[in-house]
GROMACS .gro file of C-alpha atoms in nm:
model
  300
    1UNK     CA    1  11.257  15.799  10.253
    2UNK     CA    2  11.527  15.801   9.936
    3UNK     CA    3  11.804  16.048   9.981
    4UNK     CA    4  11.681  16.292   9.743
    5UNK     CA    5  11.289  16.314   9.866
    6UNK     CA    6  11.390  16.570  10.148
    7UNK     CA    7  11.104  16.809  10.243
    8UNK     CA    8  11.065  17.140  10.212
    9UNK     CA    9  11.221  17.361  10.546
   10UNK     CA   10  11.266  17.693  10.320
   11UNK     CA   11  11.019  18.004  10.262
   12UNK     CA   12  10.772  17.979  10.007
   13UNK     CA   13  10.881  18.281   9.822
   14UNK     CA   14  11.197  18.105   9.735
   15UNK     CA   15  11.001  17.820   9.494
   16UNK     CA   16  11.040  18.067   9.190
   17UNK     CA   17  11.367  18.010   9.230
   18UNK     CA   18  11.402  17.658   9.224
   19UNK     CA   19  11.141  17.641   8.943
   20UNK     CA   20  11.369  17.907   8.747
   21UNK     CA   21  11.762  17.680   8.803
   22UNK     CA   22  11.506  17.365   8.723
   23UNK     CA   23  11.376  17.500   8.450
   24UNK     CA   24  11.781  17.666   8.306
   25UNK     CA   25  11.894  17.288   8.375
   26UNK     CA   26  11.676  17.189   8.124
   27UNK     CA   27  11.840  17.267   7.872
   28UNK     CA   28  12.046  17.071   7.618
   29UNK     CA   29  12.440  17.098   7.713
   30UNK     CA   30  12.432  17.301   7.440
   31UNK     CA   31  12.247  17.624   7.499
   32UNK     CA   32  12.351  17.563   7.900
   33UNK     CA   33  12.685  17.639   7.783
   34UNK     CA   34  12.634  17.950   7.573
   35UNK     CA   35  12.398  18.051   7.922
   36UNK     CA   36  12.806  17.947   8.083
   37UNK     CA   37  13.015  18.205   7.874
   38UNK     CA   38  12.738  18.487   7.972
   39UNK     CA   39  12.820  18.431   8.333
   40UNK     CA   40  13.218  18.432   8.230
   41UNK     CA   41  13.162  18.747   8.087
   42UNK     CA   42  12.977  18.848   8.379
   43UNK     CA   43  13.260  18.709   8.636
   44UNK     CA   44  13.564  18.813   8.472
   45UNK     CA   45  13.507  19.154   8.325
   46UNK     CA   46  13.199  19.354   8.480
   47UNK     CA   47  13.170  19.186   8.845
   48UNK     CA   48  13.512  19.058   8.841
   49UNK     CA   49  13.424  18.756   9.124
   50UNK     CA   50  13.680  18.756   9.408
   51UNK     CA   51  13.903  18.861   9.070
   52UNK     CA   52  14.245  19.022   9.393
   53UNK     CA   53  14.224  18.672   9.566
   54UNK     CA   54  14.244  18.493   9.244
   55UNK     CA   55  14.545  18.657   9.114
   56UNK     CA   56  14.705  18.670   9.426
   57UNK     CA   57  14.656  18.316   9.464
   58UNK     CA   58  14.778  18.250   9.134
   59UNK     CA   59  15.124  18.508   9.157
   60UNK     CA   60  15.193  18.325   9.474
   61UNK     CA   61  15.116  17.996   9.361
   62UNK     CA   62  15.326  18.003   9.032
   63UNK     CA   63  15.593  18.247   9.109
   64UNK     CA   64  15.811  18.145   8.798
   65UNK     CA   65  15.496  18.244   8.567
   66UNK     CA   66  15.515  18.586   8.393
   67UNK     CA   67  15.212  18.832   8.444
   68UNK     CA   68  15.089  18.722   8.085
   69UNK     CA   69  15.050  18.387   8.180
   70UNK     CA   70  14.896  18.455   8.510
   71UNK     CA   71  14.643  18.689   8.363
   72UNK     CA   72  14.567  18.364   8.099
   73UNK     CA   73  14.487  18.136   8.380
   74UNK     CA   74  14.307  18.386   8.524
   75UNK     CA   75  14.047  18.422   8.226
   76UNK     CA   76  14.088  18.055   8.186
   77UNK     CA   77  13.973  17.956   8.525
   78UNK     CA   78  13.665  18.206   8.505
   79UNK     CA   79  13.579  17.982   8.171
   80UNK     CA   80  13.559  17.691   8.418
   81UNK     CA   81  13.439  17.827   8.691
   82UNK     CA   82  13.107  17.913   8.487
   83UNK     CA   83  13.071  17.531   8.292
   84UNK     CA   84  13.167  17.418   8.664
   85UNK     CA   85  12.798  17.633   8.770
   86UNK     CA   86  12.623  17.526   8.497
   87UNK     CA   87  12.722  17.139   8.534
   88UNK     CA   88  12.667  17.148   8.840
   89UNK     CA   89  12.270  17.315   8.777
   90UNK     CA   90  12.257  17.020   8.572
   91UNK     CA   91  12.263  16.750   8.817
   92UNK     CA   92  11.847  16.846   8.887
   93UNK     CA   93  11.743  16.701   8.573
   94UNK     CA   94  12.073  16.448   8.401
   95UNK     CA   95  11.957  16.081   8.414
   96UNK     CA   96  12.185  15.833   8.516
   97UNK     CA   97  12.264  15.716   8.202
   98UNK     CA   98  12.400  16.041   8.071
   99UNK     CA   99  12.566  16.060   8.374
  100UNK     CA  100  12.745  15.778   8.292
  101UNK     CA  101  12.885  15.872   7.983
  102UNK     CA  102  12.960  16.197   8.091
  103UNK     CA  103  13.260  16.051   8.382
  104UNK     CA  104  13.446  15.790   8.304
  105UNK     CA  105  13.573  15.601   8.656
  106UNK     CA  106  13.951  15.501   8.641
  107UNK     CA  107  14.067  15.206   8.900
  108UNK     CA  108  13.674  15.087   9.050
  109UNK     CA  109  13.842  14.776   9.148
  110UNK     CA  110  14.049  15.006   9.497
  111UNK     CA  111  13.731  15.062   9.660
  112UNK     CA  112  13.521  14.752   9.540
  113UNK     CA  113  13.758  14.524   9.646
  114UNK     CA  114  13.727  14.674  10.017
  115UNK     CA  115  13.345  14.704   9.966
  116UNK     CA  116  13.399  14.345   9.994
  117UNK     CA  117  13.541  14.298  10.305
  118UNK     CA  118  13.309  14.572  10.453
  119UNK     CA  119  13.581  14.838  10.520
  120UNK     CA  120  13.455  15.150  10.475
  121UNK     CA  121  13.735  15.396  10.247
  122UNK     CA  122  13.838  15.752  10.317
  123UNK     CA  123  13.798  15.899   9.930
  124UNK     CA  124  13.995  16.223   9.954
  125UNK     CA  125  13.968  16.492   9.711
  126UNK     CA  126  13.993  16.852   9.622
  127UNK     CA  127  13.797  17.139   9.460
  128UNK     CA  128  13.947  17.057   9.100
  129UNK     CA  129  13.777  16.981   8.804
  130UNK     CA  130  13.414  16.972   8.870
  131UNK     CA  131  13.418  16.777   9.218
  132UNK     CA  132  13.026  16.785   9.257
  133UNK     CA  133  13.032  16.528   8.968
  134UNK     CA  134  13.231  16.364   9.168
  135UNK     CA  135  12.981  16.145   9.460
  136UNK     CA  136  12.671  16.112   9.265
  137UNK     CA  137  12.860  15.946   8.988
  138UNK     CA  138  13.069  15.759   9.236
  139UNK     CA  139  12.677  15.660   9.388
  140UNK     CA  140  12.631  15.485   9.065
  141UNK     CA  141  12.909  15.338   9.000
  142UNK     CA  142  12.889  15.172   9.331
  143UNK     CA  143  12.531  15.210   9.484
  144UNK     CA  144  12.404  15.351   9.815
  145UNK     CA  145  12.819  15.263   9.898
  146UNK     CA  146  12.884  15.662   9.834
  147UNK     CA  147  12.868  15.850  10.142
  148UNK     CA  148  13.015  16.248  10.110
  149UNK     CA  149  13.085  16.490  10.395
  150UNK     CA  150  12.949  16.849  10.373
  151UNK     CA  151  12.929  17.132  10.576
  152UNK     CA  152  12.546  17.250  10.591
  153UNK     CA  153  12.484  17.597  10.475
  154UNK     CA  154  12.328  17.823  10.659
  155UNK     CA  155  12.075  17.987  10.397
  156UNK     CA  156  11.721  17.703  10.395
  157UNK     CA  157  11.663  17.687  10.063
  158UNK     CA  158  12.068  17.632   9.858
  159UNK     CA  159  12.062  17.413  10.191
  160UNK     CA  160  11.749  17.257  10.021
  161UNK     CA  161  11.893  17.265   9.657
  162UNK     CA  162  12.216  17.139   9.645
  163UNK     CA  163  12.118  16.841   9.873
  164UNK     CA  164  11.878  16.734   9.658
  165UNK     CA  165  12.125  16.751   9.368
  166UNK     CA  166  12.421  16.550   9.535
  167UNK     CA  167  12.163  16.326   9.671
  168UNK     CA  168  11.947  16.254   9.381
  169UNK     CA  169  12.155  15.921   9.179
  170UNK     CA  170  12.157  15.776   9.566
  171UNK     CA  171  12.423  15.922   9.731
  172UNK     CA  172  12.438  15.983  10.102
  173UNK     CA  173  12.541  16.317  10.267
  174UNK     CA  174  12.691  16.325  10.625
  175UNK     CA  175  12.710  16.670  10.776
  176UNK     CA  176  13.089  16.702  10.902
  177UNK     CA  177  13.056  16.754  11.283
  178UNK     CA  178  12.846  16.337  11.251
  179UNK     CA  179  13.186  16.160  11.095
  180UNK     CA  180  13.330  16.010  11.400
  181UNK     CA  181  12.935  15.938  11.485
  182UNK     CA  182  12.888  15.824  11.179
  183UNK     CA  183  13.204  15.595  11.116
  184UNK     CA  184  13.163  15.440  11.417
  185UNK     CA  185  12.802  15.348  11.394
  186UNK     CA  186  12.914  15.181  11.026
  187UNK     CA  187  13.266  15.080  11.014
  188UNK     CA  188  13.184  14.731  10.902
  189UNK     CA  189  12.916  14.868  10.596
  190UNK     CA  190  13.122  14.864  10.263
  191UNK     CA  191  13.144  15.233  10.178
  192UNK     CA  192  13.311  15.526  10.040
  193UNK     CA  193  13.346  15.794  10.234
  194UNK     CA  194  13.427  16.080  10.034
  195UNK     CA  195  13.553  16.434  10.209
  196UNK     CA  196  13.680  16.769  10.007
  197UNK     CA  197  14.024  16.820  10.216
  198UNK     CA  198  14.181  17.110  10.033
  199UNK     CA  199  14.013  17.407  10.253
  200UNK     CA  200  14.250  17.619  10.455
  201UNK     CA  201  14.269  17.457  10.831
  202UNK     CA  202  14.252  17.685  11.119
  203UNK     CA  203  14.440  17.633  11.436
  204UNK     CA  204  14.120  17.474  11.588
  205UNK     CA  205  14.135  17.123  11.303
  206UNK     CA  206  14.470  17.002  11.381
  207UNK     CA  207  14.623  17.130  11.040
  208UNK     CA  208  14.890  16.991  10.930
  209UNK     CA  209  15.176  17.247  10.736
  210UNK     CA  210  15.381  17.140  10.387
  211UNK     CA  211  15.551  17.361  10.172
  212UNK     CA  212  15.262  17.305   9.910
  213UNK     CA  213  15.270  17.556   9.576
  214UNK     CA  214  15.545  17.740   9.650
  215UNK     CA  215  15.353  17.862  10.006
  216UNK     CA  216  15.353  17.714  10.359
  217UNK     CA  217  15.058  17.544  10.329
  218UNK     CA  218  14.764  17.426  10.605
  219UNK     CA  219  14.574  17.069  10.526
  220UNK     CA  220  14.309  16.938  10.791
  221UNK     CA  221  14.437  16.624  10.908
  222UNK     CA  222  14.142  16.430  10.985
  223UNK     CA  223  14.220  16.135  10.733
  224UNK     CA  224  14.517  16.059  10.938
  225UNK     CA  225  14.353  15.984  11.250
  226UNK     CA  226  14.028  15.839  11.093
  227UNK     CA  227  14.239  15.633  10.926
  228UNK     CA  228  14.491  15.499  11.192
  229UNK     CA  229  14.194  15.488  11.451
  230UNK     CA  230  13.942  15.260  11.244
  231UNK     CA  231  14.185  15.124  10.988
  232UNK     CA  232  14.003  15.226  10.689
  233UNK     CA  233  14.230  15.263  10.332
  234UNK     CA  234  14.278  15.544  10.170
  235UNK     CA  235  14.253  15.690   9.844
  236UNK     CA  236  14.283  16.005   9.632
  237UNK     CA  237  14.026  16.167   9.361
  238UNK     CA  238  14.070  16.338   9.111
  239UNK     CA  239  13.811  16.437   8.796
  240UNK     CA  240  13.971  16.684   8.529
  241UNK     CA  241  13.797  16.843   8.187
  242UNK     CA  242  13.883  16.571   7.908
  243UNK     CA  243  13.610  16.771   7.683
  244UNK     CA  244  13.322  17.026   7.745
  245UNK     CA  245  13.073  16.799   7.980
  246UNK     CA  246  13.306  16.504   7.989
  247UNK     CA  247  13.538  16.374   8.275
  248UNK     CA  248  13.775  16.106   8.395
  249UNK     CA  249  13.782  16.044   8.748
  250UNK     CA  250  14.044  15.898   8.823
  251UNK     CA  251  14.168  15.647   9.209
  252UNK     CA  252  14.485  15.669   9.325
  253UNK     CA  253  14.575  15.427   9.612
  254UNK     CA  254  14.707  15.654   9.962
  255UNK     CA  255  14.708  15.377  10.228
  256UNK     CA  256  14.636  15.022  10.208
  257UNK     CA  257  14.409  15.045  10.586
  258UNK     CA  258  14.638  14.678  10.663
  259UNK     CA  259  15.008  14.941  10.756
  260UNK     CA  260  15.060  15.059  11.108
  261UNK     CA  261  15.021  15.467  11.084
  262UNK     CA  262  15.161  15.674  11.263
  263UNK     CA  263  14.870  15.965  11.337
  264UNK     CA  264  15.154  16.243  11.430
  265UNK     CA  265  15.338  16.199  11.081
  266UNK     CA  266  15.073  16.248  10.889
  267UNK     CA  267  15.200  16.027  10.572
  268UNK     CA  268  14.869  16.005  10.434
  269UNK     CA  269  14.721  16.397  10.447
  270UNK     CA  270  15.153  16.455  10.297
  271UNK     CA  271  15.045  16.186  10.008
  272UNK     CA  272  14.787  16.382   9.920
  273UNK     CA  273  14.880  16.720   9.920
  274UNK     CA  274  15.144  16.589   9.690
  275UNK     CA  275  14.890  16.445   9.446
  276UNK     CA  276  14.673  16.742   9.444
  277UNK     CA  277  15.009  16.980   9.396
  278UNK     CA  278  15.106  16.754   9.066
  279UNK     CA  279  14.688  16.753   8.905
  280UNK     CA  280  14.671  17.179   9.030
  281UNK     CA  281  15.001  17.199   8.813
  282UNK     CA  282  14.849  17.020   8.541
  283UNK     CA  283  14.566  17.176   8.526
  284UNK     CA  284  14.590  17.557   8.666
  285UNK     CA  285  14.275  17.688   8.578
  286UNK     CA  286  14.039  17.397   8.662
  287UNK     CA  287  14.137  17.461   9.039
  288UNK     CA  288  13.874  17.679   9.244
  289UNK     CA  289  14.131  17.991   9.321
  290UNK     CA  290  13.830  18.182   9.467
  291UNK     CA  291  13.905  18.082   9.835
  292UNK     CA  292  14.130  18.281  10.043
  293UNK     CA  293  14.381  17.912  10.119
  294UNK     CA  294  14.630  18.086  10.292
  295UNK     CA  295  14.483  18.324  10.546
  296UNK     CA  296  14.644  18.114  10.807
  297UNK     CA  297  15.005  18.099  10.939
  298UNK     CA  298  15.202  17.847  11.102
  299UNK     CA  299  15.278  17.956  11.490
  300UNK     CA  300  15.626  17.952  11.539
   0.00000   0.00000   0.00000
């Protein structure tokens, strides 16, 4: 069975919703962005989707900015988010050639060399740009070598639907709970394991704490432990918007996989945090501000 040919595991009454979403996805990009403009107005001015969280995150992250600038970034964020939503939906029908045309990958040799050696590369990304286009684009550039770690959704319909979107171009998904088992099983298969590591790590996640965007911030530290245990090269991945529906996917080295790592020094996670901070500061509206990423406090 191909990665996207998953059996239906949700109730029949979700089928009209699936047909509706795929029908919308078939609209041309210019029409989709008109639809996105309606979503923007709904989120920013009617529902005010998580507006308090967005403003709190922006004010704490950019204390040097005026309230006028904060309000402007907030509105730009909602417009960016609306575009990302329709672009994610478009994954259901977009052709491989069209996706390749819209995502330009920089420095792919940072992955192809370890692949030739049969090594797993940890690719650390974030919820910046259009994060859902990273894995499908990687699967087109490196057939059968793109794996993504993800957290399954509790709703069976949306779990099924997003699974199909994410794997449609040949990518593979790994439930978060199976990450270690999968690394052990496939440690000699040249491939990339994509991980979005910018969520707020709780005490049970063995977080790494550092100053990030002017705040004490907890990061998931599993990349340091996995890179140390399995001698994995690690890269940073940023997908940044260059135009409406067009992105540059930039790959940068974080660890070569050969130099011994002290997994308690968190060199990889710290380097990831610095790259991410720089990219958010360069394009603050293109980050996902709706999550409470600073809800945990450091235990002294």
